[in-house]
């Protein structure tokens, strides 16, 4: 169900993010930095790269919504911008650790929630089709993106990393 207001959407976003972050904390507990950097196979993302991808997805979501708020043409989705390996790797290089990446993810998620809270009233009431695009992303796509699209990738990367000390 789509929340009726930006404030309600922000509350729901925070609950979703809290669950995702708790699961990530559980999955990465005790994981070495070397292991978290290991790609299970050539061309597959490491744990660190997966977290960086989630951060970039949050940032691109915010930019996508800003386009809509500013009455600029916005595509149907985020395209594949958060999947550019040089971009993912640049973020991993800057943040370095799993803890640093998880902190940055939490900050990006909080920015998304605050964006929802601060949406112009007319965006929510008069441009409902655009608001629904954002809200649907938050309540449907975000959990599915983590659980269904990347859940198995995290599991494979973590299992692979356990052979590295």
Short mmCIF file of C-alpha atoms in Angstrom, two decimals, residues 46-109:
data_model
loop_
_atom_site.label_atom_id
_atom_site.label_comp_id
_atom_site.label_asym_id
_atom_site.label_seq_id
_atom_site.Cartn_x
_atom_site.Cartn_y
_atom_site.Cartn_z
CA UNK A 46 32.26 -8.79 -3.65
CA UNK A 47 30.39 -7.96 -0.45
CA UNK A 48 31.92 -4.48 -0.48
CA UNK A 49 30.92 -3.93 -4.11
CA UNK A 50 27.36 -5.08 -3.38
CA UNK A 51 27.02 -2.59 -0.52
CA UNK A 52 28.48 0.16 -2.75
CA UNK A 53 25.89 -0.72 -5.38
CA UNK A 54 23.11 -0.28 -2.80
CA UNK A 55 24.52 3.14 -1.86
CA UNK A 56 24.64 4.22 -5.49
CA UNK A 57 21.08 2.99 -6.02
CA UNK A 58 19.88 5.20 -3.14
CA UNK A 59 21.72 8.20 -4.59
CA UNK A 60 20.33 7.61 -8.06
CA UNK A 61 16.83 7.19 -6.63
CA UNK A 62 17.15 10.62 -5.04
CA UNK A 63 18.32 12.14 -8.32
CA UNK A 64 15.48 10.44 -10.21
CA UNK A 65 12.93 11.87 -7.78
CA UNK A 66 14.55 15.31 -8.00
CA UNK A 67 14.02 15.20 -11.77
CA UNK A 68 10.32 14.55 -11.19
CA UNK A 69 10.00 17.25 -8.53
CA UNK A 70 11.68 19.72 -10.91
CA UNK A 71 9.29 18.77 -13.72
CA UNK A 72 12.08 17.25 -15.78
CA UNK A 73 11.63 14.16 -17.86
CA UNK A 74 12.49 11.07 -15.85
CA UNK A 75 12.76 7.60 -17.30
CA UNK A 76 10.78 4.70 -15.96
CA UNK A 77 13.60 3.51 -13.73
CA UNK A 78 17.18 4.22 -12.70
CA UNK A 79 18.55 2.47 -15.76
CA UNK A 80 21.88 0.83 -14.97
CA UNK A 81 23.84 3.77 -13.56
CA UNK A 82 24.36 2.09 -10.15
CA UNK A 83 25.89 -0.91 -11.97
CA UNK A 84 28.89 0.84 -13.52
CA UNK A 85 31.85 -1.07 -12.10
CA UNK A 86 34.27 1.90 -12.13
CA UNK A 87 31.72 3.87 -10.09
CA UNK A 88 31.16 0.98 -7.67
CA UNK A 89 34.90 0.45 -7.28
CA UNK A 90 35.59 4.17 -6.76
CA UNK A 91 33.18 4.17 -3.83
CA UNK A 92 34.73 1.03 -2.34
CA UNK A 93 38.19 2.59 -2.72
CA UNK A 94 37.09 5.74 -0.91
CA UNK A 95 35.21 4.08 1.95
CA UNK A 96 37.55 1.07 2.24
CA UNK A 97 35.83 -0.97 4.98
CA UNK A 98 32.57 -2.85 5.37
CA UNK A 99 31.77 -0.63 8.35
CA UNK A 100 32.43 2.51 6.29
CA UNK A 101 30.25 1.25 3.46
CA UNK A 102 27.44 0.28 5.83
CA UNK A 103 27.58 3.74 7.47
CA UNK A 104 27.42 5.43 4.07
CA UNK A 105 24.47 3.24 3.08
CA UNK A 106 22.61 4.26 6.23
CA UNK A 107 23.32 7.94 5.48
CA UNK A 108 22.09 7.60 1.88
CA UNK A 109 18.96 5.80 3.09
#
